[in-house]
Coordinates of C-alpha atoms and ligand atoms in Angstrom, one line a residue:
M1 CA 99.2 94.5 86.7
K2 CA 101.5 97.4 86.0
T3 CA 105.0 96.6 84.7
L4 CA 107.9 98.8 85.3
S5 CA 108.1 100.0 81.7
T6 CA 104.3 101.1 81.9
F7 CA 105.2 102.5 85.4
L8 CA 107.8 104.8 84.0
A9 CA 106.5 105.4 80.4
G10 CA 107.5 108.6 79.2
T11 CA 109.6 109.8 81.9
E12 CA 113.3 110.7 81.3
L13 CA 114.4 107.9 83.1
A14 CA 112.8 105.3 81.8
P15 CA 115.4 104.1 79.3
L16 CA 118.0 104.2 81.9
I17 CA 116.1 102.1 84.4
A18 CA 115.2 99.7 81.7
D19 CA 118.9 99.0 81.2
I20 CA 119.3 98.5 85.1
A21 CA 116.6 96.3 85.0
E22 CA 118.2 94.3 82.2
S23 CA 121.4 94.1 84.1
C24 CA 119.5 92.7 87.2
K25 CA 118.0 90.0 84.9
Q26 CA 121.1 89.1 83.6
L27 CA 122.8 88.8 87.0
A28 CA 119.8 87.0 88.7
A29 CA 120.0 84.3 86.0
E30 CA 123.8 83.8 86.8
I31 CA 123.3 83.7 90.7
N32 CA 120.4 81.4 90.0
R33 CA 122.4 78.8 88.3
G34 CA 124.5 78.7 91.3
A35 CA 127.0 76.1 91.7
L36 CA 126.0 74.7 88.3
H37 CA 128.4 76.6 86.2
G38 CA 131.2 76.4 88.7
K39 CA 131.7 80.3 89.1
M40 CA 130.7 80.7 92.8
G41 CA 134.4 80.4 94.4
S42 CA 136.8 83.3 95.4
L43 CA 139.5 84.5 93.0
D44 CA 143.1 85.0 93.9
A45 CA 142.7 88.7 93.7
T46 CA 141.5 91.7 96.1
N47 CA 139.7 94.7 94.9
V48 CA 140.7 98.3 95.7
Q49 CA 139.5 97.9 99.2
G50 CA 141.6 94.9 99.9
E51 CA 138.7 92.6 100.0
T52 CA 138.8 89.1 98.6
Q53 CA 136.8 89.1 95.0
K54 CA 134.6 86.4 94.4
Q55 CA 134.2 85.1 90.7
L56 CA 130.6 86.5 91.0
D57 CA 131.9 89.9 91.9
V58 CA 133.8 90.3 88.8
I59 CA 130.9 88.8 86.6
A60 CA 128.3 90.9 88.0
N61 CA 130.7 94.1 87.6
D62 CA 131.0 93.0 83.8
I63 CA 127.3 92.7 83.3
W64 CA 126.4 96.2 84.7
L65 CA 129.3 97.8 83.0
Q66 CA 128.5 96.1 79.4
V67 CA 124.5 96.5 79.7
N68 CA 124.5 100.0 80.8
E69 CA 127.4 101.7 78.8
Q70 CA 125.3 100.6 75.4
G71 CA 122.3 102.4 76.2
G72 CA 124.2 106.0 75.5
H73 CA 123.0 107.5 78.6
Y74 CA 126.1 107.7 80.9
A75 CA 129.1 109.6 80.6
G76 CA 130.9 107.5 83.3
M77 CA 130.5 104.9 85.9
A78 CA 132.1 103.9 89.1
S79 CA 131.9 100.6 91.0
E80 CA 133.1 99.0 94.2
E81 CA 134.9 96.7 92.1
M82 CA 137.1 99.2 90.1
E83 CA 139.5 101.5 91.8
A84 CA 139.1 104.5 89.3
P85 CA 135.9 105.9 87.5
Y86 CA 135.4 104.3 84.2
L87 CA 135.1 106.5 81.3
V88 CA 132.3 105.1 79.0
P89 CA 133.8 105.0 75.4
E90 CA 133.4 107.9 73.0
R91 CA 131.0 105.8 70.9
Y92 CA 128.6 105.3 73.7
R93 CA 128.8 108.6 75.4
Q94 CA 127.1 111.0 72.7
S95 CA 124.4 111.7 74.8
G96 CA 126.0 110.6 77.8
K97 CA 124.3 113.0 80.4
Y98 CA 124.4 110.8 83.8
L99 CA 126.9 108.9 85.9
L100 CA 126.2 105.4 87.3
L101 CA 127.7 104.2 90.5
F102 CA 127.2 100.8 91.9
D103 CA 127.9 97.9 94.0
P104 CA 127.4 95.4 91.5
L105 CA 127.4 92.3 94.1
D106 CA 126.3 93.3 97.8
G107 CA 126.4 90.6 100.5
S108 CA 128.8 88.5 98.3
S109 CA 130.0 86.4 101.6
N110 CA 126.6 85.1 101.2
V111 CA 127.0 83.8 97.5
D112 CA 128.2 80.2 98.3
L113 CA 125.7 79.8 100.8
N114 CA 122.6 80.3 98.5
F115 CA 121.6 83.4 100.6
T116 CA 120.1 86.4 99.5
V117 CA 122.5 89.1 97.7
G118 CA 121.8 92.2 95.9
S119 CA 123.0 95.0 93.7
I120 CA 122.8 98.8 94.7
F121 CA 122.9 101.9 92.3
S122 CA 123.2 105.7 92.6
I123 CA 122.4 107.8 89.5
L124 CA 123.9 111.3 89.3
I125 CA 123.9 114.2 86.5
S126 CA 127.3 114.4 84.9
P127 CA 128.8 117.8 85.2
N128 CA 131.0 117.1 82.1
H129 CA 130.9 115.0 79.0
A130 CA 134.3 113.5 79.8
P131 CA 133.9 113.3 83.8
A132 CA 136.9 113.3 86.1
L133 CA 136.9 111.8 89.6
E134 CA 135.9 115.1 91.1
D135 CA 132.6 115.2 89.1
F136 CA 131.4 112.0 90.8
L137 CA 132.1 113.4 94.4
Q138 CA 128.6 114.8 94.7
P139 CA 126.6 114.7 98.0
G140 CA 123.7 112.0 98.1
S141 CA 121.1 114.7 98.0
S142 CA 122.1 115.2 94.3
Q143 CA 120.9 111.8 93.3
I144 CA 118.3 111.8 90.7
A145 CA 117.5 107.9 91.1
A146 CA 118.7 105.3 93.4
G147 CA 117.6 101.6 94.2
Y148 CA 118.6 98.0 94.5
A149 CA 118.1 94.5 93.2
L150 CA 117.5 91.6 95.3
Y151 CA 118.3 88.3 94.4
G152 CA 116.4 86.2 97.0
S153 CA 113.6 83.7 96.7
S154 CA 112.1 86.0 94.0
T155 CA 114.0 88.7 92.0
M156 CA 113.0 92.3 92.9
L157 CA 114.0 95.7 91.9
V158 CA 113.1 98.5 94.3
L159 CA 113.5 101.9 93.0
T160 CA 113.2 105.6 93.7
T161 CA 113.2 108.6 91.3
G162 CA 112.6 111.2 94.0
Q163 CA 108.8 110.4 94.4
G164 CA 108.5 107.7 96.9
V165 CA 109.6 104.2 96.7
N166 CA 108.2 101.3 94.5
G167 CA 108.9 97.6 94.4
F168 CA 108.9 95.4 91.2
T169 CA 109.0 91.6 91.4
L170 CA 110.4 89.5 88.4
D171 CA 107.9 87.5 86.3
E172 CA 110.1 84.7 85.2
T173 CA 107.6 83.8 82.7
S174 CA 107.1 87.2 81.1
G175 CA 110.6 88.5 81.7
D176 CA 108.8 91.5 83.1
F177 CA 109.4 93.4 86.2
V178 CA 105.9 93.7 87.9
L179 CA 104.8 96.5 90.3
T180 CA 104.0 94.3 93.4
H181 CA 105.0 96.8 96.0
P182 CA 103.6 100.3 95.4
D183 CA 104.5 103.4 97.7
M184 CA 106.7 101.4 100.1
R185 CA 106.6 103.1 103.7
I186 CA 108.7 102.4 106.7
P187 CA 106.9 102.4 109.9
Q188 CA 108.1 105.0 112.2
D189 CA 108.4 102.9 115.4
T190 CA 109.8 99.4 115.7
S191 CA 111.1 96.8 118.0
E192 CA 113.7 95.0 115.6
F193 CA 117.5 96.0 115.1
A194 CA 120.2 94.7 112.9
I195 CA 123.8 94.9 113.9
N196 CA 127.0 92.8 113.8
M197 CA 127.1 92.0 117.4
S198 CA 130.2 90.3 117.5
R199 CA 131.9 93.9 117.3
Q200 CA 130.2 95.1 120.7
R201 CA 133.5 95.5 122.5
L202 CA 134.7 97.8 119.9
W203 CA 131.7 100.1 119.6
E204 CA 131.4 103.6 120.7
A205 CA 129.5 104.7 123.8
P206 CA 126.4 106.1 122.2
V207 CA 125.9 102.5 120.2
K208 CA 126.7 100.6 123.3
R209 CA 124.0 102.6 125.2
Y210 CA 121.4 102.3 122.5
I211 CA 121.8 98.5 122.1
D212 CA 122.2 97.8 125.9
E213 CA 118.7 99.8 126.4
C214 CA 117.0 97.5 123.7
L215 CA 118.6 94.2 125.3
Q216 CA 117.1 95.2 128.6
G217 CA 113.6 94.7 127.1
K218 CA 110.4 95.0 129.1
D219 CA 112.0 95.9 132.3
G220 CA 114.5 98.4 130.8
P221 CA 114.0 102.1 130.0
R222 CA 112.4 101.1 126.5
G223 CA 109.6 99.0 128.2
K224 CA 109.5 96.5 125.1
D225 CA 111.2 93.6 124.2
F226 CA 113.4 93.8 120.8
N227 CA 114.2 91.4 118.2
M228 CA 117.5 91.2 116.3
R229 CA 118.3 90.2 112.6
W230 CA 121.6 90.0 110.9
V231 CA 121.8 88.8 107.3
A232 CA 125.1 90.3 106.6
S233 CA 123.6 91.8 103.2
M234 CA 122.8 95.4 103.4
V235 CA 120.2 95.0 100.4
A236 CA 118.4 92.3 102.3
E237 CA 118.6 94.3 105.7
V238 CA 117.1 97.4 104.1
H239 CA 114.5 95.4 102.0
R240 CA 113.3 93.9 105.3
I241 CA 113.2 97.7 106.8
L242 CA 111.2 99.0 103.8
I243 CA 108.6 96.0 104.4
R244 CA 108.1 95.9 108.0
G245 CA 110.4 98.8 109.7
G246 CA 113.4 98.2 111.7
V247 CA 116.8 99.7 112.2
F248 CA 120.0 98.8 110.6
M249 CA 123.4 100.0 112.0
Y250 CA 127.1 99.5 110.8
P251 CA 128.7 102.0 113.2
I252 CA 132.5 103.1 113.1
D253 CA 134.3 101.2 115.8
D254 CA 137.8 100.8 117.2
G255 CA 138.5 98.3 114.7
L256 CA 137.3 100.5 111.8
R257 CA 138.5 103.8 112.8
A258 CA 141.4 104.2 110.5
Q259 CA 139.0 103.4 107.5
G260 CA 136.2 105.7 108.5
G261 CA 133.6 102.7 108.9
R262 CA 132.6 99.5 106.9
L263 CA 130.0 100.7 104.4
R264 CA 130.8 102.8 101.3
L265 CA 129.4 106.0 100.9
M266 CA 128.8 106.5 97.3
Y267 CA 127.3 103.3 96.1
E268 CA 126.0 101.7 99.4
A269 CA 125.1 104.3 102.0
N270 CA 123.7 107.2 99.6
P271 CA 121.5 105.1 97.5
M272 CA 119.9 103.4 100.6
A273 CA 119.7 106.6 102.5
M274 CA 117.7 108.2 99.6
L275 CA 115.4 105.0 99.5
V276 CA 115.0 105.0 103.1
E277 CA 114.0 108.9 103.3
Q278 CA 111.8 108.5 100.4
A279 CA 109.8 105.6 102.4
G280 CA 109.3 107.8 105.3
G281 CA 112.4 106.6 107.2
A282 CA 115.8 108.4 108.3
A283 CA 119.3 107.9 107.5
S284 CA 122.3 109.3 109.6
A285 CA 126.1 108.9 110.0
G286 CA 125.2 109.4 113.7
L287 CA 125.6 113.3 114.0
E288 CA 125.3 114.2 110.2
R289 CA 122.4 113.3 107.6
I290 CA 124.1 110.8 105.2
L291 CA 122.6 112.6 102.2
D292 CA 124.3 115.8 103.2
I293 CA 127.8 114.5 103.5
R294 CA 130.3 116.2 101.0
P295 CA 132.3 113.1 99.5
E296 CA 136.1 113.3 99.5
A297 CA 137.0 109.9 97.8
L298 CA 135.2 107.6 95.5
H299 CA 135.4 104.6 97.9
Q300 CA 135.0 106.6 101.1
R301 CA 133.2 104.8 103.9
V302 CA 130.8 105.9 106.6
P303 CA 129.0 105.1 109.8
V304 CA 125.3 104.2 108.9
F305 CA 122.2 104.2 111.1
L306 CA 119.0 103.8 109.1
G307 CA 115.4 102.9 109.3
S308 CA 112.5 103.9 111.3
S309 CA 112.5 107.5 111.8
R310 CA 111.7 107.5 115.7
E311 CA 114.2 105.1 116.3
I312 CA 116.8 106.9 114.1
E313 CA 116.1 110.1 116.0
R314 CA 116.8 108.2 119.3
I315 CA 120.3 107.1 118.2
I316 CA 120.9 110.6 116.9
L317 CA 120.1 112.1 120.3
M318 CA 122.4 109.4 121.8
H319 CA 125.2 110.8 119.7
R320 CA 124.6 114.4 120.8
T321 CA 124.5 113.7 124.4
P322 CA 127.9 112.6 125.8
Ligands
LIG1 P1 129.9 93.6 100.1 O1 129.5 92.3 99.6 O2 129.5 94.5 98.9 O3 131.3 93.9 100.4 O4 129.1 94.1 101.1 C1 129.2 93.7 102.3 C2 128.5 94.7 103.5 C3 127.0 94.9 103.6 O5 126.3 94.2 102.7 C4 126.9 94.0 104.8 O6 125.8 94.8 105.8 C5 128.1 94.0 105.5 O7 129.1 94.2 104.6 C6 128.4 92.8 106.2 O8 129.3 92.8 107.2 P2 129.8 91.8 108.3 O9 130.8 90.9 107.3 O10 130.5 92.7 109.4 O11 128.7 91.1 108.7
LIG2 MN1 128.0 96.0 99.6
LIG3 MN1 129.8 94.4 96.5

């Protein structure tokens, strides 16, 4: 079976993705040891977004920084866990042509539960050898690669370099990521949605109407019953959608208005939007394609609707018609 390194052999991104695979392996080992090493708790600290940091959020961030800066490919990095962009030290920056943006541990509220968590990443070309904040603020359509690692019942790396989406499973015996999910495609239609229903009273009218029609099932305007899932880990949600279709929504609502949404554009929404589009699905902020958004801040948040294309079209239409 084909491994990640044979799959990418000879391509410009091969060494970058090899380093990312290594950071995923190291982090998977930490997560796998679970409570055994006593690093599962919360820290007495909050990150730049005012969220309580878990010990593993910080460990994950350190692993990603350390493993990826050494390769010499990056001029700078940015992460959910760091307020400002990280300038790669000069000794590693010689050939630094790229920028790496990442959410080192996604779904970290699941970590003490032994549920699925992940890492999300996005690669951009660096306009400068010593990049400033503005150099990171590129639209998602400029990403040259994106993907996620999923630390679930098996560890997987799901990747796009702009030519479809491929999934690799970590073979613990050989240490290789093996191509187990070639050319992942999202079915156009679905009868499964994912949304945090506890926020229903806060939603905007288009979202209320879309979900209401789904909930009416066979006897409603959709003429079919819908199923619902909510893992509270975007990586797990997107993975399910890449495997069997569905829609995932984290809309803006009355409680999230001031901050612009829940999920972060640069290292959550953009990489996931690229993956979903590359697999034949769609990703929208309601009215605007996520990948077209011109970012204004590193930790900017955005409403997210992504998944099976015909269903996303319906959600966009509801946003257009008052
Ligand atoms: P993170 O752990 O990186 O902060 O991200 C969690 C995100 C996303 O993965 C998930 O879809 C969502 O937050 C869960 O939100 P709720 O807590 O509202 O369920
Ligand atoms: Mn996240
Ligand atoms: Mn995170």
